[in-house]
Amino acid sequence: MDGVDVAAAELRLDGDVLELRPLGSTTVAYPPDLHRDLLAALPPAPCSAAELCRLDTLVGQHFATAAGVGLELADGRADFVASLGQTLYHWVQDGRARGTLQIGQPAWIAEATGLPVVSDLRARDVAAGGHGAPLAGVLDALWLADEPGPGVALNIGGIANITVVGGARPLAYDTGPGNALIDLAAARVSGQPQDTDGAIAAGGTVRADLLDVLLADEYYRLPPPKSTGKERFNVAYLDRALAQVDIADADLLATLTELTAHTVADACRAAGAVRVVASGGGVRNPVLLAALRRLLEVPVLVSDELGLPSDSKEALLTALLGFLTWHGTSGNTPGTTGAAGPRLLGSITPGAGPLRLPAPAVHPPTRLRVQPGDTA
């Protein structure tokens, strides 16, 4: 929730091979007051219909600004904008996703850019019995199709998720907290939104008693597919754990960092991973990355080493999902999200003129090739 990740990309379908060339990426930070109000709206805090309407509008307007930056990265030329939205709530009950809410009204993007907008990309998968997350499995399965396996594509955002490619069956799921609890603790300890470079954690010691309390969470023992979010791993969750243990600030950050590494490593081992390719903001935390490499006895690479910029991977995933919808082909991987079958994802908001879609793709893609491009 620090800001909006923006990427421009050129995508082209050549038979069953999808070529992706990054044209540039950046992050457009939320204004401080909007950032504060978004955090304040997260569960378990109450959020009124009036506040939800206000945030949906303000986030949509900020997305419109970010889309304008994306157009600059694309030299002013684009066919459409894809928006994954800002998640406020992901409703999971009895192990099943019942609904998901992403805000950021796409009409503001269409009005500002004059371009069609593909948005609300998770809900159809949920309606088809899936979890609507992690959708990264679509990109990972195409991108790593020819790599040795079983391999794991790991994304460490607020929540960490993995995609298993080349295993006995398609598999993708949320492993648990990525940066979510680390960021909450860093804000409490230092007043900063994150533990930059893992500096606080580096000065602490992992406390086995707190780690045991955290690892007792039943989520880690649920079978995949499964999904979670900040509606679970939030301030109240952290406070309940801390009520059982008295701990110094640096030790708290060290233990939460170890929790993320431990739960991710457990998931990778269960998948029989021969290699892990990591992306997301968590790869910029050297303490977290070192813990992962210590706990796993297989190579842990950063996605940049295979040509896909880790900082913009989720934004490029969004572009890919929008492209698939635009070309009339499914954007989910049912074996990973749990959906009943492949589905066209999202809704399309027309731009300044009549909506004209290209002819549907004859063959769905089976491979993704990342072409050299501008990754700045």
XYZ file of C-alpha atoms in Angstrom:
376
model
C 0.000 0.000 0.000
C 2.984 2.327 -0.265
C 2.174 3.200 -3.856
C 1.183 2.033 -7.314
C 3.643 -0.085 -9.287
C 3.492 0.893 -12.964
C 5.008 -0.925 -15.923
C 4.680 -0.493 -19.670
C 5.200 -3.522 -21.861
C 4.959 -4.604 -25.458
C 3.259 -8.001 -25.770
C 2.913 -10.084 -28.913
C 1.470 -13.535 -29.458
C 3.393 -15.610 -31.988
C 1.558 -18.927 -32.304
C 1.550 -20.320 -28.780
C 4.544 -18.218 -27.661
C 3.859 -14.930 -25.911
C 6.683 -12.398 -26.190
C 6.963 -9.688 -23.541
C 9.304 -6.709 -23.807
C 9.445 -4.386 -20.775
C 9.405 -0.706 -21.722
C 10.056 0.709 -18.274
C 8.618 0.773 -14.773
C 8.329 2.945 -11.700
C 6.306 3.394 -8.515
C 3.942 6.303 -7.964
C 3.691 6.786 -4.203
C 0.336 7.340 -2.560
C -0.089 10.803 -0.992
C 0.590 10.466 2.757
C -3.021 11.158 3.758
C -4.404 8.572 1.325
C -1.802 6.037 2.450
C -2.842 6.650 6.068
C -6.555 6.316 5.293
C -6.047 3.071 3.338
C -4.192 1.514 6.249
C -6.891 2.723 8.623
C -9.577 0.999 6.523
C -7.992 -2.452 6.760
C -9.587 -5.073 9.023
C -10.112 -5.338 11.895
C -10.877 -1.599 11.751
C -14.418 -0.655 10.667
C -14.962 0.983 7.269
C -18.260 2.694 6.419
C -19.890 2.725 2.990
C -19.135 6.441 2.799
C -15.432 5.879 3.495
C -15.288 2.971 1.044
C -16.825 5.157 -1.681
C -14.364 7.949 -0.953
C -11.351 5.613 -1.034
C -12.542 3.892 -4.225
C -12.691 7.296 -5.906
C -9.389 8.641 -4.571
C -7.510 5.441 -5.401
C -9.077 5.428 -8.881
C -7.914 9.003 -9.414
C -4.421 8.109 -8.231
C -4.392 5.090 -10.551
C -5.317 7.494 -13.367
C -2.248 9.570 -12.531
C -0.120 6.417 -12.464
C -1.534 5.303 -15.831
C -0.447 8.638 -17.267
C 3.093 7.878 -16.094
C 2.797 4.455 -17.728
C 1.809 6.122 -21.004
C 4.962 8.228 -20.833
C 6.998 5.029 -20.444
C 5.255 3.714 -23.580
C 6.037 6.897 -25.569
C 2.378 7.905 -25.444
C 1.076 4.822 -27.292
C -0.963 2.042 -25.697
C -3.931 -0.156 -26.594
C -5.327 -0.471 -23.088
C -4.571 -0.127 -19.382
C -4.785 -3.105 -17.002
C -5.420 -2.474 -13.312
C -5.195 -5.130 -10.618
C -6.709 -2.747 -8.065
C -5.888 -2.095 -4.430
C -7.005 -4.994 -2.250
C -8.903 -3.982 0.876
C -10.402 -7.331 1.785
C -10.057 -10.976 0.723
C -12.870 -13.036 2.223
C -11.827 -16.609 3.024
C -14.114 -18.798 5.121
C -13.721 -22.490 5.921
C -10.781 -22.712 3.537
C -12.722 -21.316 0.577
C -12.537 -17.843 -0.953
C -16.029 -16.343 -0.793
C -15.256 -12.923 -2.231
C -12.533 -10.376 -2.825
C -12.583 -6.584 -2.927
C -10.166 -4.443 -4.904
C -10.833 -0.706 -5.096
C -9.692 1.950 -7.568
C -12.647 2.821 -9.822
C -11.464 2.169 -13.420
C -13.698 4.896 -14.879
C -11.213 7.491 -13.641
C -8.397 5.755 -15.561
C -10.496 5.581 -18.736
C -11.531 9.211 -18.408
C -7.976 10.460 -17.884
C -6.282 8.377 -20.578
C -9.053 7.816 -23.126
C -8.029 4.139 -23.148
C -10.057 1.021 -22.344
C -9.314 -0.402 -18.898
C -9.229 -4.099 -18.006
C -9.860 -4.382 -14.255
C -11.405 -6.499 -11.467
C -9.223 -9.429 -12.502
C -9.693 -11.644 -9.440
C -13.462 -11.886 -8.965
C -14.292 -14.252 -11.858
C -11.815 -16.840 -10.602
C -13.420 -16.645 -7.145
C -16.890 -17.017 -8.686
C -15.616 -20.168 -10.451
C -14.587 -21.680 -7.109
C -10.989 -20.446 -7.089
C -9.138 -18.262 -4.638
C -8.512 -15.406 -7.090
C -4.919 -15.550 -5.875
C -2.124 -15.927 -6.476
C -2.627 -15.028 -10.139
C 1.148 -14.930 -10.591
C 0.906 -18.633 -11.388
C -0.229 -17.694 -14.906
C 2.959 -15.754 -15.649
C 5.250 -18.174 -13.831
C 3.914 -21.286 -15.560
C 4.473 -19.699 -18.988
C 7.807 -18.073 -18.154
C 9.488 -21.058 -16.475
C 7.960 -23.773 -18.658
C 11.341 -24.776 -20.130
C 13.383 -24.441 -16.940
C 14.512 -27.472 -14.901
C 11.921 -28.620 -12.438
C 10.252 -28.824 -10.200
C 11.069 -25.157 -9.781
C 9.428 -22.576 -7.558
C 8.684 -18.987 -8.487
C 8.466 -17.040 -5.241
C 6.961 -13.592 -4.809
C 7.516 -11.786 -1.511
C 5.124 -8.890 -1.250
C 2.961 -8.131 1.771
C 1.941 -11.776 1.467
C 4.357 -14.389 0.102
C 3.213 -16.796 -2.578
C 4.756 -19.563 -4.638
C 4.119 -21.168 -8.005
C 5.419 -24.698 -8.590
C 6.390 -25.267 -12.231
C 7.307 -28.695 -13.599
C 6.017 -30.595 -10.580
C 3.583 -33.478 -10.424
C 0.647 -31.048 -10.695
C 0.104 -27.299 -11.154
C 0.305 -25.583 -7.800
C 0.297 -22.002 -6.554
C -0.712 -20.596 -3.190
C -0.044 -18.011 -0.513
C 2.485 -19.356 1.980
C 1.727 -16.724 4.628
C 3.096 -13.294 5.534
C 5.825 -11.878 3.347
C 6.565 -8.321 4.430
C 3.214 -7.653 6.133
C 4.171 -8.344 9.752
C 7.748 -7.087 9.257
C 6.416 -3.747 7.987
C 3.939 -3.417 10.850
C 6.661 -4.051 13.407
C 9.100 -1.689 11.680
C 6.509 1.099 11.730
C 5.920 0.525 15.431
C 9.612 0.317 16.314
C 11.115 2.997 14.068
C 8.244 5.032 12.650
C 9.333 3.939 9.152
C 7.075 1.902 6.834
C 9.613 -0.908 6.424
C 12.839 -2.382 7.770
C 15.040 -0.974 5.005
C 17.810 -3.407 4.052
C 16.824 -5.506 7.072
C 18.908 -3.155 9.218
C 16.854 -3.581 12.410
C 16.535 -7.366 12.027
C 20.274 -7.642 11.415
C 20.905 -6.310 14.922
C 18.604 -8.792 16.625
C 18.413 -12.468 17.529
C 15.664 -14.864 16.500
C 13.553 -15.733 19.546
C 12.473 -19.372 19.392
C 9.596 -18.805 21.850
C 7.927 -16.150 19.675
C 8.660 -18.101 16.498
C 6.908 -21.137 17.993
C 3.860 -19.020 18.853
C 3.689 -17.669 15.300
C 4.237 -21.037 13.628
C 1.326 -22.505 15.591
C -1.052 -20.680 13.224
C -3.293 -23.290 11.574
C -2.971 -21.554 8.183
C 0.420 -23.163 7.594
C -1.106 -26.641 7.853
C -4.009 -26.051 5.474
C -3.651 -27.900 2.149
C -3.292 -25.836 -1.042
C -4.810 -24.179 -2.949
C -5.229 -21.508 -0.303
C -4.985 -17.743 -0.017
C -4.713 -15.166 2.713
C -4.046 -11.466 3.231
C -3.745 -8.569 5.627
C -7.242 -9.247 6.909
C -5.503 -12.089 8.775
C -1.900 -10.977 9.226
C -2.525 -7.539 10.701
C -1.889 -5.400 13.794
C -4.356 -7.357 15.941
C -2.668 -10.615 14.923
C 0.745 -9.253 15.885
C -0.538 -7.928 19.201
C -2.043 -11.305 20.131
C 1.324 -12.974 19.570
C 3.235 -10.293 21.482
C 0.882 -10.650 24.441
C 2.525 -14.025 25.045
C 6.172 -12.929 24.776
C 8.207 -9.991 26.060
C 10.720 -9.103 23.354
C 13.186 -6.373 22.362
C 12.631 -4.395 19.164
C 15.503 -5.822 17.117
C 14.693 -9.367 18.220
C 11.082 -8.856 17.116
C 12.154 -7.869 13.596
C 14.667 -10.717 13.432
C 11.988 -13.226 14.468
C 9.355 -11.948 12.031
C 11.903 -12.074 9.218
C 12.732 -15.646 10.189
C 8.999 -16.492 10.204
C 8.666 -15.432 6.564
C 11.815 -17.327 5.553
C 10.788 -20.415 7.523
C 7.258 -20.678 6.096
C 8.438 -20.012 2.534
C 11.240 -22.580 2.861
C 8.810 -25.184 4.217
C 6.562 -24.664 1.177
C 9.472 -24.908 -1.265
C 10.750 -28.121 0.318
C 7.259 -29.655 0.255
C 7.168 -28.979 -3.491
C 10.521 -30.719 -4.013
C 11.991 -27.549 -5.507
C 15.331 -27.896 -7.262
C 15.568 -24.117 -7.676
C 13.757 -21.045 -6.355
C 13.390 -17.845 -8.380
C 12.378 -14.943 -6.145
C 10.847 -11.541 -6.843
C 8.935 -8.819 -5.024
C 9.970 -6.250 -2.461
C 11.243 -8.906 -0.059
C 14.253 -9.679 -2.263
C 15.592 -6.214 -1.362
C 15.887 -7.365 2.260
C 19.308 -9.056 2.500
C 18.531 -10.551 5.931
C 15.421 -12.263 4.570
C 17.190 -13.470 1.430
C 20.112 -14.811 3.475
C 17.721 -16.672 5.782
C 16.015 -18.271 2.785
C 19.339 -19.404 1.348
C 20.353 -20.802 4.749
C 17.132 -22.785 5.127
C 17.014 -24.098 1.559
C 19.653 -26.427 0.127
C 18.886 -25.435 -3.469
C 19.859 -22.311 -5.462
C 17.803 -19.203 -4.690
C 17.947 -16.739 -7.585
C 16.405 -13.298 -8.034
C 14.179 -13.073 -11.129
C 16.376 -10.327 -12.614
C 18.991 -13.026 -13.214
C 16.565 -14.655 -15.685
C 15.626 -11.392 -17.385
C 12.429 -10.499 -15.525
C 12.814 -7.389 -13.328
C 11.779 -8.332 -9.798
C 10.601 -4.847 -8.815
C 8.055 -4.696 -11.642
C 7.038 -8.339 -11.887
C 3.547 -7.808 -10.427
C 2.895 -4.846 -12.714
C 4.064 -6.911 -15.703
C 1.809 -9.742 -14.519
C -1.104 -7.280 -14.599
C -0.201 -6.269 -18.160
C -0.096 -9.957 -19.116
C -3.498 -10.667 -17.543
C -4.987 -7.671 -19.329
C -3.479 -8.866 -22.630
C -4.994 -12.324 -22.210
C -8.463 -10.875 -21.556
C -8.054 -8.406 -24.433
C -7.310 -11.322 -26.767
C -10.135 -13.526 -25.514
C -8.148 -16.208 -23.744
C -8.240 -17.431 -20.156
C -6.208 -15.682 -17.498
C -6.326 -18.182 -14.651
C -4.590 -21.490 -14.071
C -7.315 -23.637 -12.481
C -4.920 -26.165 -10.994
C -3.288 -23.396 -9.004
C -6.182 -21.227 -7.800
C -8.684 -24.066 -7.405
C -11.149 -22.699 -9.987
C -13.458 -25.149 -11.742
C -11.900 -24.366 -15.124
C -10.227 -21.712 -17.279
C -12.030 -18.375 -17.323
C -11.767 -15.029 -19.072
C -10.929 -12.629 -16.249
C -11.988 -9.102 -15.491
C -14.270 -6.382 -16.774
C -13.508 -3.875 -19.528
C -14.373 -0.187 -19.200
C -14.492 1.497 -22.647
C -12.188 4.423 -23.383
C -12.985 7.594 -25.307
C -14.366 5.732 -28.343
C -16.291 2.549 -29.136
C -14.774 -0.617 -27.728
C -13.024 -2.603 -30.476
C -11.365 -5.840 -29.398
C -8.982 -7.829 -31.592
C -10.046 -11.224 -32.918
C -9.724 -13.864 -30.180
C -6.418 -15.715 -30.081
C -6.484 -18.970 -32.021
C -4.174 -20.754 -29.577
C -3.693 -19.947 -25.887
C -0.025 -19.319 -25.078
C 2.075 -22.140 -23.638
C 5.371 -20.246 -23.312
C 6.469 -16.740 -22.332
C 9.687 -15.247 -23.653
C 10.971 -12.099 -21.989
C 12.722 -9.940 -24.588
C 15.449 -7.426 -23.702
C 13.935 -4.046 -23.042
C 14.097 -0.921 -20.930
C 13.727 -2.077 -17.332
C 14.467 1.311 -15.743
